XYZ file of C-alpha atoms in Angstrom:
540
model
C 121.718 101.705 93.921
C 123.576 99.039 91.940
C 127.048 97.813 92.784
C 129.269 95.719 90.530
C 131.972 93.546 92.072
C 134.785 92.568 89.711
C 138.049 90.635 89.803
C 137.013 88.123 92.456
C 136.676 84.388 92.955
C 133.019 83.872 93.671
C 131.843 80.536 95.020
C 128.110 80.481 94.424
C 127.243 77.226 96.268
C 125.139 76.222 93.291
C 124.787 72.411 93.277
C 125.520 72.403 89.533
C 129.344 72.357 89.248
C 129.104 74.345 86.003
C 127.515 77.210 87.940
C 129.584 76.964 91.128
C 132.067 79.708 90.290
C 132.028 83.235 88.903
C 134.325 86.230 88.805
C 131.845 89.081 89.026
C 128.495 89.860 90.600
C 126.058 92.746 90.621
C 123.814 93.719 93.506
C 120.785 95.946 92.946
C 119.373 97.103 96.262
C 118.788 93.981 98.364
C 119.053 91.498 95.471
C 121.720 89.829 93.382
C 121.027 90.508 89.716
C 124.098 89.003 88.039
C 126.862 86.500 88.649
C 129.261 85.326 85.974
C 132.180 86.607 83.948
C 133.583 90.095 84.273
C 132.996 90.722 80.562
C 129.323 89.953 80.886
C 128.710 92.059 83.988
C 126.342 94.963 83.311
C 127.290 98.480 84.269
C 126.362 99.750 87.735
C 126.317 102.886 89.823
C 129.439 101.743 91.660
C 132.208 99.278 90.898
C 134.273 97.506 93.553
C 137.549 95.748 92.730
C 137.691 92.555 94.821
C 141.424 92.235 94.106
C 141.152 88.457 93.681
C 139.477 87.823 97.020
C 137.077 84.966 97.692
C 133.363 85.722 97.939
C 130.954 83.235 99.551
C 127.260 83.180 100.300
C 126.668 84.300 103.872
C 126.574 81.413 106.303
C 123.348 80.401 108.002
C 123.879 78.836 111.432
C 121.150 76.225 111.091
C 121.024 75.406 114.809
C 121.937 77.964 117.438
C 120.685 79.567 120.654
C 120.961 83.302 120.222
C 120.353 84.637 123.718
C 122.442 81.898 125.316
C 125.252 82.453 122.838
C 125.240 86.180 123.485
C 125.314 85.611 127.231
C 128.048 82.983 126.933
C 130.327 85.430 125.137
C 130.348 87.444 128.366
C 130.956 84.522 130.743
C 134.062 82.719 131.989
C 135.245 80.417 129.140
C 136.200 76.979 130.463
C 136.546 74.726 127.425
C 140.322 75.174 127.160
C 140.788 74.223 130.819
C 141.823 70.582 130.797
C 142.097 69.969 134.535
C 140.305 70.873 137.744
C 143.250 73.088 138.740
C 142.896 75.071 135.536
C 139.130 75.441 136.012
C 139.621 76.589 139.592
C 142.274 79.109 138.557
C 139.950 80.632 135.978
C 137.126 80.901 138.530
C 139.416 82.386 141.206
C 140.759 84.953 138.727
C 137.238 85.860 137.512
C 136.078 86.411 141.069
C 139.088 88.582 141.868
C 138.524 90.624 138.721
C 134.928 91.409 139.690
C 134.699 91.510 143.487
C 131.339 93.308 143.446
C 129.578 90.609 141.421
C 126.552 88.924 142.974
C 126.874 85.778 140.824
C 129.572 84.120 138.738
C 128.694 82.324 135.514
C 130.938 80.192 133.351
C 130.443 77.940 130.365
C 132.006 75.194 128.346
C 133.632 72.852 130.881
C 134.329 69.288 129.738
C 133.551 66.144 131.721
C 136.997 64.676 131.113
C 138.590 67.782 132.646
C 137.078 66.948 136.039
C 138.240 64.058 138.272
C 136.230 60.920 137.403
C 133.911 63.090 135.310
C 132.038 63.923 138.522
C 132.094 67.634 139.364
C 130.948 68.636 142.840
C 129.960 71.832 144.601
C 132.924 71.393 146.924
C 135.312 71.714 143.994
C 133.952 75.178 143.261
C 133.594 76.114 146.941
C 137.341 75.644 147.319
C 137.903 78.800 145.267
C 134.565 80.680 145.262
C 132.160 80.119 148.131
C 130.792 83.600 148.889
C 128.460 83.969 145.886
C 126.474 81.507 143.721
C 128.432 79.990 140.837
C 126.738 78.453 137.796
C 128.851 76.632 135.201
C 127.133 75.296 132.078
C 128.726 72.181 130.566
C 130.114 72.364 127.056
C 127.026 70.580 125.740
C 124.639 72.753 127.779
C 122.829 69.680 129.066
C 124.251 69.890 132.591
C 124.921 72.704 135.035
C 127.586 72.504 137.745
C 126.945 74.705 140.752
C 128.485 75.499 144.121
C 126.890 75.273 147.556
C 125.699 78.875 147.471
C 123.871 78.190 144.211
C 122.265 75.022 145.602
C 121.011 77.101 148.507
C 119.783 79.872 146.227
C 117.855 77.353 144.137
C 116.435 75.638 147.206
C 117.738 72.239 146.149
C 117.930 69.779 149.069
C 117.809 66.028 149.547
C 114.005 66.333 149.567
C 113.872 67.963 146.137
C 112.467 65.399 143.657
C 114.095 64.783 140.312
C 112.074 66.422 137.485
C 110.775 64.532 134.473
C 113.686 63.980 132.100
C 116.462 64.995 134.496
C 118.065 64.385 137.869
C 120.354 65.801 140.546
C 123.669 64.089 141.218
C 123.574 62.868 144.823
C 125.955 61.257 147.291
C 125.357 57.973 149.099
C 123.172 59.722 151.659
C 121.023 61.347 148.985
C 122.424 64.846 149.368
C 122.753 66.838 146.105
C 126.405 67.152 145.167
C 126.259 70.079 142.730
C 125.585 68.687 139.249
C 122.187 69.211 137.607
C 121.469 66.956 134.628
C 119.118 67.775 131.713
C 115.740 69.161 132.881
C 117.089 69.604 136.404
C 119.394 72.236 134.886
C 116.691 73.842 132.763
C 113.956 73.884 135.418
C 116.169 75.104 138.245
C 119.428 76.777 137.200
C 118.218 78.163 133.898
C 114.763 79.082 135.130
C 116.378 81.076 137.934
C 118.729 82.672 135.408
C 115.782 83.700 133.257
C 113.935 85.157 136.235
C 116.901 87.211 137.389
C 118.153 88.395 133.983
C 116.906 91.859 133.070
C 115.672 93.038 129.698
C 118.752 95.280 129.534
C 120.947 92.166 130.015
C 119.118 90.341 127.219
C 119.366 93.350 124.922
C 123.118 93.395 125.482
C 123.266 89.645 124.803
C 121.403 90.088 121.499
C 123.695 92.845 120.301
C 126.757 90.886 121.371
C 125.795 87.760 119.446
C 124.699 89.682 116.350
C 128.023 91.511 116.235
C 129.896 88.224 116.708
C 127.969 86.499 113.949
C 128.417 89.310 111.459
C 132.165 89.308 112.124
C 132.132 85.538 111.488
C 130.314 85.868 108.157
C 126.979 84.586 109.424
C 124.021 86.328 107.808
C 121.233 84.064 109.063
C 120.492 82.063 112.203
C 117.972 79.406 113.175
C 117.222 79.610 116.883
C 116.483 76.207 118.381
C 115.095 77.044 121.814
C 112.975 80.137 121.254
C 110.727 81.273 124.093
C 108.912 84.369 125.314
C 112.156 85.928 126.570
C 113.877 85.441 123.197
C 110.865 86.640 121.247
C 110.617 89.858 123.270
C 114.373 90.465 123.074
C 114.527 90.035 119.290
C 111.427 92.184 118.814
C 113.074 94.943 120.839
C 116.162 94.551 118.664
C 114.042 94.995 115.550
C 112.779 98.305 116.924
C 116.325 99.439 117.771
C 117.452 98.616 114.236
C 114.676 100.474 112.476
C 112.209 97.641 111.954
C 114.666 94.955 110.871
C 117.548 92.901 112.218
C 121.155 92.899 110.995
C 120.823 89.135 110.407
C 117.881 86.961 109.406
C 116.385 84.890 112.218
C 114.034 81.915 111.951
C 113.019 80.313 115.232
C 111.700 77.065 116.659
C 109.534 77.373 119.764
C 110.781 75.161 122.595
C 108.166 72.669 123.822
C 108.783 71.287 127.320
C 107.369 67.942 128.376
C 105.218 68.836 131.378
C 103.818 65.339 131.742
C 100.369 66.673 130.879
C 99.140 66.266 127.270
C 96.842 69.287 127.422
C 99.642 71.553 128.658
C 102.009 70.175 126.028
C 99.471 70.820 123.254
C 98.858 74.329 124.582
C 102.523 75.042 123.954
C 102.125 73.823 120.363
C 99.104 76.096 119.953
C 101.188 79.063 121.099
C 103.849 78.210 118.492
C 101.176 77.938 115.793
C 99.765 81.302 116.834
C 103.186 82.943 116.526
C 103.925 81.238 113.221
C 100.622 82.548 111.895
C 101.441 86.130 112.806
C 102.708 88.455 110.110
C 106.363 87.656 109.669
C 109.272 89.272 107.884
C 112.556 88.142 106.334
C 114.172 89.198 109.622
C 112.297 87.414 112.413
C 109.744 84.626 112.253
C 108.653 81.502 114.113
C 108.675 78.515 111.787
C 108.241 75.499 114.033
C 108.752 73.736 117.336
C 111.725 72.153 119.053
C 111.515 68.945 121.073
C 114.451 67.667 123.111
C 114.067 63.886 123.006
C 117.227 62.908 124.867
C 120.445 64.213 126.365
C 124.073 63.815 125.331
C 126.523 60.966 124.996
C 129.185 62.742 127.074
C 126.959 62.568 130.166
C 125.395 59.186 129.251
C 121.974 60.868 128.970
C 121.422 60.267 125.244
C 118.894 57.482 124.647
C 120.700 54.522 123.087
C 119.442 51.189 121.787
C 122.280 49.485 123.662
C 123.890 50.465 127.011
C 126.912 52.667 127.533
C 130.302 51.234 128.454
C 129.422 51.434 132.162
C 126.214 49.457 131.618
C 123.900 52.428 132.087
C 121.397 53.855 129.648
C 118.953 56.752 129.528
C 115.244 56.932 128.927
C 113.905 59.459 126.394
C 112.842 62.791 127.833
C 109.697 62.451 125.681
C 108.089 59.013 126.064
C 106.370 57.909 122.860
C 102.892 58.206 124.361
C 103.469 61.920 125.032
C 105.609 62.576 121.965
C 103.125 61.414 119.327
C 100.242 63.810 120.150
C 102.582 66.792 120.058
C 104.133 65.788 116.726
C 100.716 65.096 115.183
C 99.360 68.464 116.344
C 102.396 70.420 115.156
C 102.398 68.644 111.794
C 98.681 69.333 111.359
C 99.334 73.027 112.111
C 101.967 73.221 109.379
C 104.813 73.753 111.827
C 108.282 72.441 111.147
C 109.210 69.911 113.812
C 112.838 69.847 114.958
C 113.694 66.963 117.260
C 116.927 66.844 119.252
C 118.059 63.232 118.952
C 121.674 62.390 119.728
C 121.297 58.693 120.558
C 120.161 56.085 118.072
C 117.057 55.165 120.057
C 116.050 58.824 120.163
C 116.382 59.216 116.370
C 114.386 56.017 115.927
C 111.406 57.263 117.944
C 111.704 60.693 116.294
C 111.220 59.154 112.878
C 108.487 56.865 114.216
C 106.626 59.949 115.444
C 106.939 61.643 112.031
C 105.654 58.534 110.266
C 102.757 58.406 112.733
C 101.920 62.059 111.973
C 101.995 61.340 108.239
C 99.599 58.425 108.743
C 97.227 60.577 110.811
C 97.401 63.826 108.818
C 97.873 62.465 105.301
C 99.795 64.025 102.451
C 100.653 67.651 103.006
C 103.732 69.876 102.582
C 106.148 69.217 105.416
C 109.829 69.767 106.062
C 110.758 68.242 109.422
C 114.257 67.775 110.781
C 116.343 65.889 113.336
C 119.050 67.707 115.243
C 122.536 66.323 115.971
C 122.354 62.606 115.017
C 125.731 62.016 116.632
C 125.199 58.278 116.558
C 122.433 56.712 114.484
C 122.052 53.127 113.363
C 122.751 52.145 109.747
C 119.721 52.812 107.591
C 118.691 55.979 109.448
C 119.954 58.253 106.670
C 117.983 56.349 104.037
C 114.831 56.476 106.146
C 115.223 60.231 106.604
C 115.692 60.753 102.892
C 112.571 58.730 102.169
C 110.560 60.846 104.623
C 112.057 64.164 103.465
C 113.585 64.818 106.916
C 116.605 67.126 107.110
C 119.726 65.993 108.955
C 120.859 68.981 111.034
C 124.410 68.323 112.230
C 127.294 70.217 113.815
C 130.846 69.538 112.587
C 132.356 71.313 115.620
C 130.799 68.691 117.908
C 133.135 66.118 116.352
C 136.259 68.164 117.088
C 138.939 65.602 118.045
C 140.120 67.737 120.991
C 136.845 66.975 122.812
C 136.151 63.535 121.359
C 137.869 61.275 123.916
C 135.120 61.386 126.522
C 132.441 60.801 123.865
C 134.271 57.693 122.678
C 134.911 56.440 126.210
C 131.237 56.633 127.156
C 130.260 54.306 124.276
C 133.381 52.168 124.429
C 132.653 49.871 121.487
C 132.426 49.797 117.698
C 129.706 52.471 117.722
C 132.582 54.931 118.023
C 133.579 54.036 114.456
C 130.391 55.613 113.087
C 130.519 58.929 114.902
C 129.102 61.892 112.949
C 129.032 60.091 109.547
C 128.002 63.022 107.338
C 128.667 61.252 103.990
C 125.959 58.685 104.848
C 123.338 61.447 104.670
C 124.741 62.836 101.426
C 124.817 59.384 99.863
C 121.237 58.692 100.960
C 120.011 61.928 99.394
C 118.860 63.589 102.623
C 119.253 67.333 103.028
C 122.276 67.900 105.295
C 122.392 71.281 107.056
C 125.460 72.324 109.022
C 125.530 74.541 112.099
C 127.468 75.155 115.330
C 124.816 74.827 118.090
C 126.434 77.849 119.723
C 127.102 78.281 122.587
C 127.706 74.513 122.986
C 130.557 75.064 120.519
C 132.321 78.107 119.063
C 130.144 80.137 116.718
C 132.847 80.854 114.129
C 131.744 79.540 110.735
C 135.204 79.172 109.210
C 136.473 76.986 112.042
C 133.337 74.866 111.614
C 134.223 74.399 107.938
C 137.754 73.381 108.898
C 136.464 70.537 111.057
C 133.941 69.537 108.390
C 136.569 69.349 105.661
C 139.375 67.708 107.674
C 137.927 66.047 110.822
C 140.924 67.614 112.594
C 140.685 69.948 115.577
C 139.935 73.634 115.374
C 140.188 73.922 119.165
C 143.713 72.534 119.385
C 145.763 72.569 116.202
C 148.114 69.913 117.552
C 145.288 67.317 117.517
C 145.002 65.493 114.212
C 142.024 64.053 112.423
C 139.779 61.328 113.801
C 137.568 59.546 111.265
C 139.087 61.380 108.280
C 136.984 59.115 106.019
C 133.977 61.213 107.056
C 135.539 64.555 106.051
C 133.831 66.334 103.163
C 135.249 68.333 100.268
C 135.340 72.003 101.203
C 132.823 72.954 98.520
C 130.355 70.415 99.872
C 130.865 71.538 103.462
C 130.269 75.195 102.586
C 127.201 74.234 100.586
C 125.721 72.473 103.609
C 126.377 75.565 105.782
C 124.936 78.072 103.296
C 122.605 76.680 100.635
C 121.291 73.720 102.603
C 121.136 75.555 105.907
C 118.862 78.150 104.310
C 116.828 75.418 102.609
C 116.350 73.658 105.952
C 113.725 76.261 106.901
C 112.232 76.614 103.444
C 114.356 79.546 102.247
C 116.269 77.685 99.561
C 114.534 79.477 96.714
C 115.571 82.989 97.731
C 118.724 82.922 99.844
C 121.767 80.754 100.632
C 123.337 80.938 97.178
C 124.885 83.611 95.001
C 122.475 83.638 92.096
C 120.312 86.146 90.211
C 117.139 86.870 92.141
C 118.587 85.742 95.469
C 119.056 87.900 98.546
C 122.319 89.830 98.503
C 123.728 88.104 101.600
C 127.419 87.589 100.817
C 130.787 87.704 102.561
C 134.343 88.477 101.480
C 137.378 86.648 102.892
C 140.994 87.754 103.003
C 142.164 84.203 102.266
C 141.068 81.618 99.709
C 141.021 78.182 101.379
C 140.174 76.565 98.034
C 143.651 77.486 96.825
C 145.509 77.784 100.148
C 144.093 74.582 101.639
C 141.639 73.953 104.496
C 144.265 74.725 107.167
C 144.074 78.381 106.086
C 140.509 78.499 107.407
C 141.871 78.742 110.947
C 143.602 82.037 110.190
C 141.322 83.417 107.481
C 139.301 86.547 108.274
C 135.966 87.745 107.096
C 136.681 91.276 105.913
C 133.171 92.229 104.803
C 129.682 90.929 105.531
C 126.824 92.134 103.350
C 123.208 91.446 104.324
C 120.365 92.485 102.019
C 122.836 94.471 99.955
C 124.143 96.543 102.858
C 127.537 96.246 104.521
C 126.817 95.146 108.099
C 130.421 94.402 109.051
C 133.777 95.550 107.765
C 137.035 94.372 109.327
C 139.243 96.978 110.892
C 141.597 98.523 108.412
C 139.502 97.618 105.369
C 138.318 100.444 103.075
C-alpha cells in the first residue's frame, strides 16, 4: 500500500539546509520512498491532501523512564503547587476522592514550594495520616513520605544510610520523612516495585504509550530499564501482535552495590540482553550509571561547594566506576552516565578515556545525561571522544529555575544548560524530556529549547535567552539526533527516502506562527512504520 501526501510543509530535519523542506512525501508500507516537490511525487494507491499543514519526523524522547512516566500520569500532580498549603490541599482532596485507597502517591513537588526546602512527614500527616503517602520530587531523586510510610518501610533512627544516599534526620537522629537518592530507590521505590502488580504495570505501559503517541513521540529511550520494565514491555509486545506502537531502546540500570563482582554481574546481564535477538520495537542497547544527584537537592557532585558550603560525593567512586565502564565498553554496550554536576561529568569522561586506553580502538557511542552544569572545555572533550550530550530543555524551564540558581549562588548560574556550546564543539546533542521528572509533551519541550521561556507558566519570561536555539535546530536535536544517539541515525529520525515512515502532522506551523504557537499546537496524526497510531478527535 502506497500513500502520497501532497500540499504540505514538510520539515525533513536533514542537516543540509537545501534538503530541509519538501511539499510532498510518499510512504510505501513502513518506509518513506519520496520527499520533494508535488510535481515530482510518483503516483500512489492513495493520496492525502495535507491542506498546508506541517509535517515533522516523529520525535524520539532520548531519555525517559517509561514505567515511571506511565505511573506518574495516574498520580497526584504537585508541580503546579507553589506552597505547602497548596500541596496539602491537593493531598487532602486526593484522599477524599479515593477513601478506599491503601496508599497515596504523588509526584513533581518542588523544593522551593516547601518551607526552607525541608519537607517533613509531619507536613503530610497534618492532612493524610491514616495511609502511607509517597511523594516523588520533581527530579525523582528524592521521595517525601509521611509517618505511615516510614513505618511501612521500617525506617528508624537505627536504619543506616545506604551507599550514595541518606535519610533526612532531626537533631536526635530520627528520620524526618525525606529520602535522598539511593535511600529513595532502595526503600521507597523498591517497596513500590514489590507491591505493584503486573496488571498495574501493564496499565502504566499503555498509559504512557497513548500519551506519547498523542504528543507526536514515535520512539523512546528508556534510561532505567530493569527486569520489571523488560517483562512489562515484552507483555505489551504480545498484546500488540508482536510489536509496540512506538520504538523502544533501553539502557539497563546498574546499581552500585559496593561489590565489584556484583556490579560486573549486572553488566553481564545487560550484555546478555543486548545479545538477544532484538527488533525495531524493543531492544537493550546499553547500561545506565547514575554518578550523582541533582543540583536542586545539593546532591550533584560539584568541583566547588554549593552556596551553603556543602558538596556531594559521587554515587560511583572512581575505583568502582572504572571496572564497570571498561567491562561495558568491552562488551560493546553503550554507556549512559547521569552526570549533572561538573565533577560528575569530569569523572564520567575520565572513565571513558580509561576504557579506551584499556580496550583500544573499537566502535563506540557513549553518552552523558543531563550536563546541567559542566566546566568550560567539557563540550570540546566530548566531541573529541565522540560522546553524545543528552540534555533536557524542560529542565531549564524558568518557572522551576530559582531553586537551582539559589543552590549554586554564584557565576556558575550564568552557564546553566548551555546547549550552543555542544553544537559549536561538534558534539552530538540529543534532546529529551526525562519524563516523568518533567512533562513528556514534545512541543512544549521545543518551546523551551527555542525560547528559554517557561512552558509551565506562560507569565515567566526567558532566562539565558542567549542559549536558545533556532526552532529547526531544536527539532533536529529531538528527532534526527535523538535517533542517532542510539545508532539509529541511518534509518529513522528524518523524513528521507529509505527511512522509517515515522512522521507526525501538526495543526499549527510554529515556523510561520512563531515558537509561542507551540504551546497551543496539537498533533493531529502520528504515523509509526507507515500506520496511523494516533489521530486527534474530530480529524478524518
